[in-house]
Coordinates of C-alpha atoms in Angstrom, one line a residue:
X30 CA 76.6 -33.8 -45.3
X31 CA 79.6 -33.5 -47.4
X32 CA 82.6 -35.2 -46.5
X33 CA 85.9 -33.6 -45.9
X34 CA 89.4 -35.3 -46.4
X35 CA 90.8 -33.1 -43.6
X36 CA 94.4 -34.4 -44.9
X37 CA 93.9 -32.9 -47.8
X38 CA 92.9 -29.4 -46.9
X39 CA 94.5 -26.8 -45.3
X40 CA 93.3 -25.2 -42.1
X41 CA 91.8 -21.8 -43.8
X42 CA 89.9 -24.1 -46.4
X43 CA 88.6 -26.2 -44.0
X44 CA 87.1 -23.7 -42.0
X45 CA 85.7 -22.2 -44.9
X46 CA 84.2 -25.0 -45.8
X47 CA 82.4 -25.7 -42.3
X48 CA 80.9 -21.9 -42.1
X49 CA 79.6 -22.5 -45.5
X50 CA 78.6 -25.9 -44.6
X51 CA 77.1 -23.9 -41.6
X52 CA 74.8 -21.4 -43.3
X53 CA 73.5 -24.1 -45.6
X54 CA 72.0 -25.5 -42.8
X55 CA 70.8 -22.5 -41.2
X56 CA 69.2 -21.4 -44.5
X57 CA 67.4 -24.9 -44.9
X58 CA 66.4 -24.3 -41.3
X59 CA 65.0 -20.8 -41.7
X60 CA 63.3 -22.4 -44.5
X61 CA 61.8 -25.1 -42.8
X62 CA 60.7 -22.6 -40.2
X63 CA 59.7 -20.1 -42.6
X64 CA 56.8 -23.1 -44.4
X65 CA 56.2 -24.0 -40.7
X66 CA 54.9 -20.6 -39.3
X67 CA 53.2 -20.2 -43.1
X68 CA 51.0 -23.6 -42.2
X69 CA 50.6 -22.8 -38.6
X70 CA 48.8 -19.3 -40.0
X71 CA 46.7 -21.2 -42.3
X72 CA 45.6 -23.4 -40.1
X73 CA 45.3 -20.3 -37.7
X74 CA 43.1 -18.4 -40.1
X75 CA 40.7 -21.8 -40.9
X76 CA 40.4 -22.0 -37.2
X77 CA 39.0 -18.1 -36.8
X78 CA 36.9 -18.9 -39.9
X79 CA 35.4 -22.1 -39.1
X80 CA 35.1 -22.8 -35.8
X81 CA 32.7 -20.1 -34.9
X82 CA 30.3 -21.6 -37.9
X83 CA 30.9 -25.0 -36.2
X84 CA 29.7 -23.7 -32.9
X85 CA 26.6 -21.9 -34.0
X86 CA 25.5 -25.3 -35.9
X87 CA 26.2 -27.5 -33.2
X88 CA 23.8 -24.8 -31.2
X89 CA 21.0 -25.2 -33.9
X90 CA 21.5 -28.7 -33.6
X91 CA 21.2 -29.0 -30.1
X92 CA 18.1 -26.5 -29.9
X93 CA 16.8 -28.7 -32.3
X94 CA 17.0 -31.6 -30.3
X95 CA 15.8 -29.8 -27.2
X96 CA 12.4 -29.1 -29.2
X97 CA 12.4 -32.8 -30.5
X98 CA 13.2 -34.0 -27.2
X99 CA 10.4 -31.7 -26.2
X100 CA 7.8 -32.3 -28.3
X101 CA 8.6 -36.6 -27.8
X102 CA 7.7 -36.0 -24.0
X103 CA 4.4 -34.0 -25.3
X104 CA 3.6 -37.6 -27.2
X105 CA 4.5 -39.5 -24.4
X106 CA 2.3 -38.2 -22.2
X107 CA -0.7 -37.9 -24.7
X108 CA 0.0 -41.6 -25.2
X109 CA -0.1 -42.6 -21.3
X110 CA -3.0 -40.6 -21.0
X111 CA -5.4 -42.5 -23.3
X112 CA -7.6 -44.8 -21.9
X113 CA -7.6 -48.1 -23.9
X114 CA -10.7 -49.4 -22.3
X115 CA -12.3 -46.4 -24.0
X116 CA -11.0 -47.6 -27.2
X117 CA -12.2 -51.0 -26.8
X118 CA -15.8 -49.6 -25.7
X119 CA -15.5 -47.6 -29.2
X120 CA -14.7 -50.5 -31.4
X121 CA -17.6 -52.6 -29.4
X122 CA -19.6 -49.5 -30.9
X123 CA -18.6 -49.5 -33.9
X124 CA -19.3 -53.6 -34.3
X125 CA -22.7 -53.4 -33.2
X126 CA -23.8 -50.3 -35.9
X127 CA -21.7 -52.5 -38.4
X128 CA -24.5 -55.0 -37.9
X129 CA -27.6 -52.5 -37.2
X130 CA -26.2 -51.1 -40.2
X131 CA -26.3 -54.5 -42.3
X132 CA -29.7 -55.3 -41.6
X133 CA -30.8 -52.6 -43.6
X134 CA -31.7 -53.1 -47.4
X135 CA -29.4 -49.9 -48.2
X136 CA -26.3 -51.9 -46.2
X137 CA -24.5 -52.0 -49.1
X138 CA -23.9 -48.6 -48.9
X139 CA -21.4 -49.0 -46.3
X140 CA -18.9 -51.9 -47.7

């Protein structure tokens, strides 16, 4: 802001010098408004670019999941379904031809 000695100056000069005073301000406004609507139609135009691409990943992603999620119940219930006693009969099995097996003369074949 530039500082008037009103004393000094005579009516006419001073009133010059506030409507020039004046449009400097309302050209550093138009300015500032003029760089403001240039980054809101950036940021506009980034939005209308992007924001669609972001939306079809975040699908993918969450289809993606859906299968995962999916497939993780498939394993679950495989898993609850397996009968551990059968397991432990199998391992029983496979002890005893361990030792049918080592009674053999050709047992060393197996190790």
């Amino acid at each position: 802001m530039v500082k008037i000695n009103v004393e000094e100056m005579s009516e006419r000069a001073l009133l010059e010098e506030l409507v020039e005073q004046n449009r400097k301000e309302e050209t550093f406004r138009m300015i500032r408004f003029g760089f403001n609507a240039v980054i809101l139609v950036v940021i506009l135009a980034l939005c209308i670019i992007y924001v669609p691409k972001i939306i079809n990943e975040l699908q993918t992603i969450n289809k993606m999941f859906v299968i995962v999620n999916d497939e993780m119940e498939q394993i679950r219930s495989v898993v609850e379904s397996v009968d551990l006693s059968k397991i432990d009969d199998l391992a029983g099995l496979l002890e005893k031809l361990q030792e049918l097996a080592e009674m053999f003369p050709f047992s060393g074949l197996f190790h």
